[in-house]
Coordinates of C-alpha atoms in Angstrom, one line a residue:
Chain J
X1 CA 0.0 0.0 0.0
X2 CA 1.5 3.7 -0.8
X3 CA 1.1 7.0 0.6
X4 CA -1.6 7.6 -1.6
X5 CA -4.1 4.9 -0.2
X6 CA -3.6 5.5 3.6
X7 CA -4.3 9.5 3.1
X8 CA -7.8 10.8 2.5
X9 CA -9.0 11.5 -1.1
X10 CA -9.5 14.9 -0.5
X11 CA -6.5 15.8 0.9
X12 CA -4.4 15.8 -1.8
X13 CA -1.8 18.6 -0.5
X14 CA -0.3 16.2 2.2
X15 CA 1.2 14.8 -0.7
X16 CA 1.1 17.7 -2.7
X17 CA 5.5 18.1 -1.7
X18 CA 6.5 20.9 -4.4
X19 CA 3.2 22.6 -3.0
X20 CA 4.3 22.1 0.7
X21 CA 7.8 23.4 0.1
X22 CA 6.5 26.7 -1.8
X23 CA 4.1 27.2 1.0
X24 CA 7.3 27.0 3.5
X25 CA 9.8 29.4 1.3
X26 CA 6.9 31.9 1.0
X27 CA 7.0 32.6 5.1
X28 CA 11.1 33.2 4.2
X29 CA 11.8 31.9 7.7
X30 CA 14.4 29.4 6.7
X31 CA 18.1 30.5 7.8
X32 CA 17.3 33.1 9.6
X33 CA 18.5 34.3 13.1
X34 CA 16.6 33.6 16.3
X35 CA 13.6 35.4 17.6
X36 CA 12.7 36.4 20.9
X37 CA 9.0 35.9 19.9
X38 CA 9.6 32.4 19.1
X39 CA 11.7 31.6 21.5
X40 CA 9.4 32.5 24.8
X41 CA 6.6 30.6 22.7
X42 CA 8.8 27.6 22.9
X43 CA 9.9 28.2 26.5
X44 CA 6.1 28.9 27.6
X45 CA 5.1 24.9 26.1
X46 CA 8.2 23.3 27.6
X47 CA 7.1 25.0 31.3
X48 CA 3.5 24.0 30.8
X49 CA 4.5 20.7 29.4
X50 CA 7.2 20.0 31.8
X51 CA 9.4 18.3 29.3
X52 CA 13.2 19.3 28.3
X53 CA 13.1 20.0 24.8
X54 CA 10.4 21.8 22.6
X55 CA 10.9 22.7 18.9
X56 CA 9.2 24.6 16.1
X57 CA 10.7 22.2 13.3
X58 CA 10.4 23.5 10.0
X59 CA 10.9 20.9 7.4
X60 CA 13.0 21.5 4.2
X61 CA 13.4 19.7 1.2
X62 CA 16.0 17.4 2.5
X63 CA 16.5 18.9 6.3
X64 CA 14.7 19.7 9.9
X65 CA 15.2 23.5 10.4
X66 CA 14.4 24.7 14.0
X67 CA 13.0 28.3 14.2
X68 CA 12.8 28.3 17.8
X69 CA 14.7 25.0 19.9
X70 CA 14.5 24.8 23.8
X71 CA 16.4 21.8 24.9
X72 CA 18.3 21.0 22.2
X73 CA 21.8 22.4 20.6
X74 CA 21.7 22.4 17.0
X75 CA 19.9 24.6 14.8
X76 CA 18.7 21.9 11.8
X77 CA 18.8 18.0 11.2
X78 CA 18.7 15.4 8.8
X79 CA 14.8 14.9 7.6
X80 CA 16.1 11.5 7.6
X81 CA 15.8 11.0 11.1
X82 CA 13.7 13.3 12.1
X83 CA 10.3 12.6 14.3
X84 CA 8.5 16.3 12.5
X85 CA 8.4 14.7 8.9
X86 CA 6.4 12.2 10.4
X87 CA 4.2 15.0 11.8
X88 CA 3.3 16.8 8.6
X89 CA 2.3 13.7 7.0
X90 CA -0.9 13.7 8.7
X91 CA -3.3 16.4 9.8
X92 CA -3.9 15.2 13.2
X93 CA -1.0 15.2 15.9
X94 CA 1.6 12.5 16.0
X95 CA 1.9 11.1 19.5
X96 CA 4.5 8.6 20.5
X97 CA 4.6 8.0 24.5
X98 CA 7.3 5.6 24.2
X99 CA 9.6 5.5 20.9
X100 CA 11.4 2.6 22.0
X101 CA 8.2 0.5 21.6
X102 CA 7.1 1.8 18.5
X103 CA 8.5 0.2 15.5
X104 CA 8.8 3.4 13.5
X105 CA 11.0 5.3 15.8
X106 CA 13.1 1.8 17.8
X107 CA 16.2 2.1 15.8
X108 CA 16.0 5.7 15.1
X109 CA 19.6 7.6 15.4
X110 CA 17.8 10.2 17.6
X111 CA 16.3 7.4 20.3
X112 CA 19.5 5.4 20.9
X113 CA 21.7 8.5 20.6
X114 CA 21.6 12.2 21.4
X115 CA 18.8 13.5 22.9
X116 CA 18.0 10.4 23.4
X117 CA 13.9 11.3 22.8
X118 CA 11.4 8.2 24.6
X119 CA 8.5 10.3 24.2
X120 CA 7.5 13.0 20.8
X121 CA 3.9 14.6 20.5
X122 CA 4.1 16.6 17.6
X123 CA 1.5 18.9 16.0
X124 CA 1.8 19.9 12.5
X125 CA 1.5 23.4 12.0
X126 CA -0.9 23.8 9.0
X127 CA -0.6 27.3 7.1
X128 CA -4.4 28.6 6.4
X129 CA -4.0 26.9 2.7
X130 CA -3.8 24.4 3.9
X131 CA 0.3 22.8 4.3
X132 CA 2.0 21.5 7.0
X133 CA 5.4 23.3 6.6
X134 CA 6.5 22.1 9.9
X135 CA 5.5 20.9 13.5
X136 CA 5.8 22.3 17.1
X137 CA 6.4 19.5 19.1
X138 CA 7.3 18.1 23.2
X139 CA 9.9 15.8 23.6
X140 CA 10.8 13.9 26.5
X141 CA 13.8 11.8 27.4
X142 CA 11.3 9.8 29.9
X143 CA 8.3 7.9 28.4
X144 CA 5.3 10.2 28.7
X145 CA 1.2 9.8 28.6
X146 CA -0.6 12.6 27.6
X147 CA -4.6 13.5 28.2
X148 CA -6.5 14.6 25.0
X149 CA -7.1 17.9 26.9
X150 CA -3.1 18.2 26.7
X151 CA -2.9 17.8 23.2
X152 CA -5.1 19.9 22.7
X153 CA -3.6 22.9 24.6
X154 CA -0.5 22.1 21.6
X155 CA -2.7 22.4 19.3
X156 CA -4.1 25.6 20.3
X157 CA 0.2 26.9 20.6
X158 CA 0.3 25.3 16.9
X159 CA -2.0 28.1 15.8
X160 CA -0.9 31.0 17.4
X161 CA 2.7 29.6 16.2
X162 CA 1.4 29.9 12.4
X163 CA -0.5 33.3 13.6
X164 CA 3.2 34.4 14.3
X165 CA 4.9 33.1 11.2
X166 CA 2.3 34.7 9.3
X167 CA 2.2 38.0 10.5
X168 CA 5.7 38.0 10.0
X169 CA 5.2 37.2 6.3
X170 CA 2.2 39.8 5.8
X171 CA 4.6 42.2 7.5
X172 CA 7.0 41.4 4.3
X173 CA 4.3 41.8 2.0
X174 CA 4.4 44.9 -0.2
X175 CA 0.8 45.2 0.0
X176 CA 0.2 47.3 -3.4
X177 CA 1.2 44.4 -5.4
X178 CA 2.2 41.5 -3.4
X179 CA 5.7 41.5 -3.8
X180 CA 8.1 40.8 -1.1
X181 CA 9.0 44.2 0.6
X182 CA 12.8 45.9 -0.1
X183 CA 13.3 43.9 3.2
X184 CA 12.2 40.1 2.6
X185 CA 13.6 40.8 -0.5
X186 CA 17.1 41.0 0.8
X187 CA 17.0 38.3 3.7
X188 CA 16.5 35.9 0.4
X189 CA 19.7 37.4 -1.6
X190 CA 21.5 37.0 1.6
X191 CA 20.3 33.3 2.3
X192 CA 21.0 32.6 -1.6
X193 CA 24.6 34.2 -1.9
X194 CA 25.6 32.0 1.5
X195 CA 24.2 29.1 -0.6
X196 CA 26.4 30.4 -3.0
X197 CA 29.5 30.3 -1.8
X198 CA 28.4 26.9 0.9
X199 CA 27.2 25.1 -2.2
X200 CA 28.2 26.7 -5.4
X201 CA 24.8 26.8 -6.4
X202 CA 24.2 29.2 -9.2
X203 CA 21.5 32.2 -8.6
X204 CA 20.9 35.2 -10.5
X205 CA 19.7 38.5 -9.7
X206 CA 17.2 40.5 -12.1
X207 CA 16.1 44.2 -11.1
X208 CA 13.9 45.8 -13.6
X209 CA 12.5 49.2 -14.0
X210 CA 9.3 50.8 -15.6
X211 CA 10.7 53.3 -18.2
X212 CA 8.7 56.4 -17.8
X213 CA 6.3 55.4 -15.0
X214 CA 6.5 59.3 -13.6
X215 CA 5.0 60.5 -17.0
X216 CA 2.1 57.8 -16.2
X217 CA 1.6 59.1 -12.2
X218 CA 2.0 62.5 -14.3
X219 CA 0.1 62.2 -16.9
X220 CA -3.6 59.7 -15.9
X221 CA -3.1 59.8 -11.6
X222 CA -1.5 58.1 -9.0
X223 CA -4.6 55.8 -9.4
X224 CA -3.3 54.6 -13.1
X225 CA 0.4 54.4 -11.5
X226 CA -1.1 51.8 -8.6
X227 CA -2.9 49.6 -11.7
X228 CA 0.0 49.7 -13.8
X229 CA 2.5 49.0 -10.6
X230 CA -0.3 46.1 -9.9
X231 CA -0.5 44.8 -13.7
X232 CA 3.2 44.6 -13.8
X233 CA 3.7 42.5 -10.6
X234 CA 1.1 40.4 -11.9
X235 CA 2.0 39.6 -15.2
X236 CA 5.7 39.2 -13.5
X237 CA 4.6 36.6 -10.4
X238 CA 2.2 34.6 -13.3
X239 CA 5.2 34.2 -15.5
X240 CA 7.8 33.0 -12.6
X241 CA 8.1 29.5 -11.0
X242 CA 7.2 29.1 -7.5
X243 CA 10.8 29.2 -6.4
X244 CA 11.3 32.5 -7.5
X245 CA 11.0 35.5 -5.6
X246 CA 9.4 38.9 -6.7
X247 CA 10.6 41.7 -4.3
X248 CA 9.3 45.7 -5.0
X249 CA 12.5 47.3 -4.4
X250 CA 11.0 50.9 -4.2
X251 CA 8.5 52.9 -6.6
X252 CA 8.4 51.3 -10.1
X253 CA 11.5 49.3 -9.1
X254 CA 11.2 45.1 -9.2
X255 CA 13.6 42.1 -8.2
X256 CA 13.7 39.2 -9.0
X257 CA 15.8 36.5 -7.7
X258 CA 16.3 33.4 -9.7
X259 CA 17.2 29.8 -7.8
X260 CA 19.5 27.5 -9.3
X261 CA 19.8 28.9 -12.8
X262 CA 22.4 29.6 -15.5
X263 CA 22.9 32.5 -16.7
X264 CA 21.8 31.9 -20.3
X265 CA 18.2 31.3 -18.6
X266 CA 18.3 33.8 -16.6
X267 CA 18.8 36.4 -19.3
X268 CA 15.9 33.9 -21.5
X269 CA 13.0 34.9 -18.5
X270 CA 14.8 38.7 -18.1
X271 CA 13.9 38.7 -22.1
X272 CA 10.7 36.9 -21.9
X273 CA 9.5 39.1 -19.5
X274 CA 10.5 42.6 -21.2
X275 CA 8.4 40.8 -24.0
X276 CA 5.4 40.1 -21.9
X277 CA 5.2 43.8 -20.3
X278 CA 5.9 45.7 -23.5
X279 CA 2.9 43.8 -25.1
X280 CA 0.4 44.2 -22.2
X281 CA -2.5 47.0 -22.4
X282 CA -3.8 47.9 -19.7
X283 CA -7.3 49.3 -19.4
X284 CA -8.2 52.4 -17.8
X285 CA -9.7 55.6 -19.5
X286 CA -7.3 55.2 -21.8
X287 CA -5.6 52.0 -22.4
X288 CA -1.9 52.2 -20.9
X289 CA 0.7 50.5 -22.2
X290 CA 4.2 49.9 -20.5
X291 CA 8.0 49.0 -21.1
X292 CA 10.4 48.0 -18.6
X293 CA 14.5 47.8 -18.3
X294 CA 16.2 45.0 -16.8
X295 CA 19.7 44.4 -15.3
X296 CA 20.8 40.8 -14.7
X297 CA 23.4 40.1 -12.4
X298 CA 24.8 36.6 -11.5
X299 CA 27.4 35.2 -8.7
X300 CA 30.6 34.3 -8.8
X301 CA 33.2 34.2 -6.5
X302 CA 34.1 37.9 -6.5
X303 CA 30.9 38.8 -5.2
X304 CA 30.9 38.6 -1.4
X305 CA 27.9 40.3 0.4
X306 CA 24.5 41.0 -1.2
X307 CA 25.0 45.1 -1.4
X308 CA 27.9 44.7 -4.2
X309 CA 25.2 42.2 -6.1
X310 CA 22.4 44.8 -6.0
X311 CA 24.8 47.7 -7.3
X312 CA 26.1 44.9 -10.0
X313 CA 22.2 44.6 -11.4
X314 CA 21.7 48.1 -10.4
X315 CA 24.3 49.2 -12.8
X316 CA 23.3 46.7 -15.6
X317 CA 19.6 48.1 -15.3
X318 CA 21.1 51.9 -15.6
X319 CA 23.0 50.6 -18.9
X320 CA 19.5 49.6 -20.3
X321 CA 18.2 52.7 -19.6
X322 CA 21.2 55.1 -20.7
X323 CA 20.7 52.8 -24.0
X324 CA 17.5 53.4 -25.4
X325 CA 15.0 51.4 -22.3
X326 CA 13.3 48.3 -22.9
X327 CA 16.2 46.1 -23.0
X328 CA 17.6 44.0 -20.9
X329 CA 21.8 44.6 -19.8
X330 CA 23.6 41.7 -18.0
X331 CA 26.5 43.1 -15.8
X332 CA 29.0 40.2 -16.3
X333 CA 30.8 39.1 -19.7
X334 CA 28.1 36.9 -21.1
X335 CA 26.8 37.6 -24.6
X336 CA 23.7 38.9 -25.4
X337 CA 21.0 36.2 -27.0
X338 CA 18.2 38.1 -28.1
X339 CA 17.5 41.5 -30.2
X340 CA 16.6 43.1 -26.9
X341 CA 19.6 42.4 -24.9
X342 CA 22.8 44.6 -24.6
X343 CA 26.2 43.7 -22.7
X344 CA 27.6 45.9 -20.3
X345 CA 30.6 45.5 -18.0
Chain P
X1 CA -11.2 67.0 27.7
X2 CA -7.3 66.7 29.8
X3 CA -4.6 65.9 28.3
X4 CA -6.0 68.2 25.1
X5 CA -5.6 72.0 24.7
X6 CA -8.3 73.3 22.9
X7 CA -7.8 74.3 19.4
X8 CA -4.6 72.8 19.0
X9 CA -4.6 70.4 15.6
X10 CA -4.2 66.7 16.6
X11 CA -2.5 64.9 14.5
X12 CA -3.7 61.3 14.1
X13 CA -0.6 58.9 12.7
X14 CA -3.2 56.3 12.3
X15 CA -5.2 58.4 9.9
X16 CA -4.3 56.8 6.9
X17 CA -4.7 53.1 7.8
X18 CA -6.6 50.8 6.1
X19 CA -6.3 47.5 7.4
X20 CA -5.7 45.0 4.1
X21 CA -8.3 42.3 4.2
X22 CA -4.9 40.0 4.5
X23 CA -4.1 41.5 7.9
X24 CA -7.6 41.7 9.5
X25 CA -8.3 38.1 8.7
X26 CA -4.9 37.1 10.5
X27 CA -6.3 39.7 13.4
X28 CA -9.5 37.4 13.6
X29 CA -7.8 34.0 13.4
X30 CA -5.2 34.8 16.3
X31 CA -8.5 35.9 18.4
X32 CA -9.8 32.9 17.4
X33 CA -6.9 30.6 18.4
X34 CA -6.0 32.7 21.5
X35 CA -9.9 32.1 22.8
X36 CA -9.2 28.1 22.3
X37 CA -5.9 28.3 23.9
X38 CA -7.9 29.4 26.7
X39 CA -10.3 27.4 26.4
X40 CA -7.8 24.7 26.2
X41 CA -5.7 25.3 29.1
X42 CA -9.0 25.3 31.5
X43 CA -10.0 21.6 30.7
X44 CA -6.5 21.0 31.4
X45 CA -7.2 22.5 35.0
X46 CA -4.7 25.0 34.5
X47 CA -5.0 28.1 37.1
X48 CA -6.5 31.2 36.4
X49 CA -2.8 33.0 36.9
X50 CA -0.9 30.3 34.6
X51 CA -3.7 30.8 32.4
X52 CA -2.9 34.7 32.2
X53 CA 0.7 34.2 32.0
X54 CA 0.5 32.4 28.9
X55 CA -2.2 34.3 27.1
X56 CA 0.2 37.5 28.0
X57 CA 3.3 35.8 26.4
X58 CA 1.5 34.6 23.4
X59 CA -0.3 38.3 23.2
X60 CA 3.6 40.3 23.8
X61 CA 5.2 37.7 21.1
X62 CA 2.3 38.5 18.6
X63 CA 2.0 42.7 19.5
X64 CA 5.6 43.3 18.3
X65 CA 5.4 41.7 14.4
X66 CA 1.4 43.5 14.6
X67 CA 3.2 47.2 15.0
X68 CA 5.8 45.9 12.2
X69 CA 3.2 44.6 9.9
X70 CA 1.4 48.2 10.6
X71 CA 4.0 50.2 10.1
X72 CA 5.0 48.4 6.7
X73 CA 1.1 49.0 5.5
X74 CA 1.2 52.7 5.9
X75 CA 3.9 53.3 4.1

């Protein structure tokens, strides 16, 4: 019997993994520093559970990442091992009061080694679309019964835990046109140039600019400049994958951050998307049409904090602009593949 | 009314909020989920002052990303 036949019909996004993992990098929690507002919900459940260790997991693609860990010394673990990816495989809470006698969890790494867990109730925290990016879960080193009334005081710390994590991502929210803020924006460069240079994995950076947009604010109202700003982001988050990141930078300014790409694609979607906004119309009282300039900039080894990056792209999007706008510029020596690309650097 | 001199111009720094339907329907499902918490912690024959304590840590944790979030929508 799979996965498929033990989970109910209708709840096709436990299984839904590409969903589940876009759902987590939208909160853009992963990798980032510790929070007071995490950690006193964490050390609030551990007093009123009485155990040692209590964790908001958060589970990667191929890792547990803790947001908040009482109890416990490291920051992240294999998803191998770990008790949470049990957790978000089901809606309702995993309980184990002894792991020793269960034959999922006997011979598990974490039982007959450090921290040496006996007892895990875990309860998947479940975002309001429905994915469980993660769990917040009690762990003892003692085998441990629990009253349904327990679990459900965790449950009810679940919620307010997602509450949290979602206010934080509505506060990173450019709420005009649903972009990540100037802020969000670069906590992801930063947590994809330390990829970079852990990992080697190759990420580009496009920042684009609507030529003009002042003569629209100018010209039809700030109302127009909203739609167009709107349209824009729009047509630019429809044409992205899910691992990609739109950030408003400020006024008619965009990011975009591109995971694991070459640069040849990433100068293909800077190009397709100069295509799609040049040929959009967008109605008001009288149709508006806009172009945009792009600057692509990717990493290498030269590049070693997320300010010289920006000014890289910022520089390549100026050298669209100083040469005619609607083109896209990349800032480091590779050629130009389409009519509307120039070279600069 | 104290605290006010008349005629002087009050400036309101809230004046230009407007609460995105995103944000107030986080605001309700916090209330929600704080209510059951409470709700929760009584059938557990938690004490009234435990009780408090943890509605007032889950309430300062939540009232420092709310002024963030605020601030961000305004401007």
């Amino acid at each position: 019997m799979n996965a498929a036949n033990l989970i109910p019909h209708h709840d096709v996004k436990l299984l839904d993994e590409a969903g589940r993992l876009a759902a987590l990098h939208r909160y853009e929690v992963l990798d980032t520093p510790r929070e007071e507002a995490f950690d006193r919900i964490t050390a609030l459940v551990r007093s009123v559970f009485g155990v040692p260790i209590c964790t908001v997991s958060l589970i990667d693609a191929d890792r547990q990442w803790f947001k908040s860990c009482i109890g416990l010394a490291n920051r992240e673990g294999s998803r191998d091992t770990s008790f949470c990816t049990h957790t978000i495989m089901e809606r309702e809470p995993l309980y184990i009061p002894d792991a020793k006698l269960d034959p999922r969890f006997a011979d598990n790494p974490l039982v007959n080694g450090d921290p040496f867990i006996r007892s895990y109730l875990g309860i998947p925290l479940a975002t309001p679309d429905g994915y469980n990016i993660g769990s917040l879960c009690v762990i003892d080193v003692v085998p441990r019964e629990y009253r349904p009334e327990q679990i459900e005081i965790l449950k009810s710390f679940a919620a307010l835990v997602v509450d949290e994590l979602e206010l934080r991502r509505i506060a990173q929210t450019d709420h005009l046109t649903g972009a990540v803020t100037r802020r969000g924006f670069t906590l992801e460069l930063e947590k994809s140039l330390a990829r970079f240079h852990r990992a080697g994995h190759p990420t580009a950076l496009v920042m684009l600019d609507i030529d003009h947009f002042k003569r629209v604010n100018d010209t039809y109202g700030h109302p127009a400049g909203d739609l167009v700003l709107r349209t824009v982001a729009a047509e630019l988050t429809a044409q992205l994958r899910q691992s990609d990141t739109l950030g408003r930078l400020g006024g008619e300014e965009f990011g975009i951050l591109l995971q694991d790409v070459e640069m040849e694609y990433a100068l293909n979607t800077a190009e397709r998307l100069r295509s799609r906004l040049e040929s959009l119309v967008i109605p008001f009282d009288a149709p508006l049409r806009v172009t945009a300039s792009f600057g692509i900039a990717g990493l290498d080894s030269q590049v070693g904090a997320v300010p010289q990056w920006l000014a890289l792209a910022d520089e390549a999007l100026y050298a669209a602009k100083r040469s005619g706008r609607n083109r896209c510029c990349v800032a480091q020596g590779v050629e130009a593949v389409a009519p509307g690309l120039g070279r600069h650097g | 009314m104290a605290g006010f001199r008349e005629n002087e111009a009050i400036v309101d720094p809230f004046s230009d909020l407007v609460i995105p339907p995103e944000l107030e329907e986080s605001l309700q499902r916090h209330r929600e989920h704080l209510a059951q918490l409470v709700t929760s912690l009584r059938c557990a024959g938690m004490d009234q002052l435990q009780i408090e304590r943890s509605i007032s840590v889950i309430v300062d944790s939540y009232k420092e990303e709310l002024i963030r979030a605020m601030k961000r929508i305004m401007r």
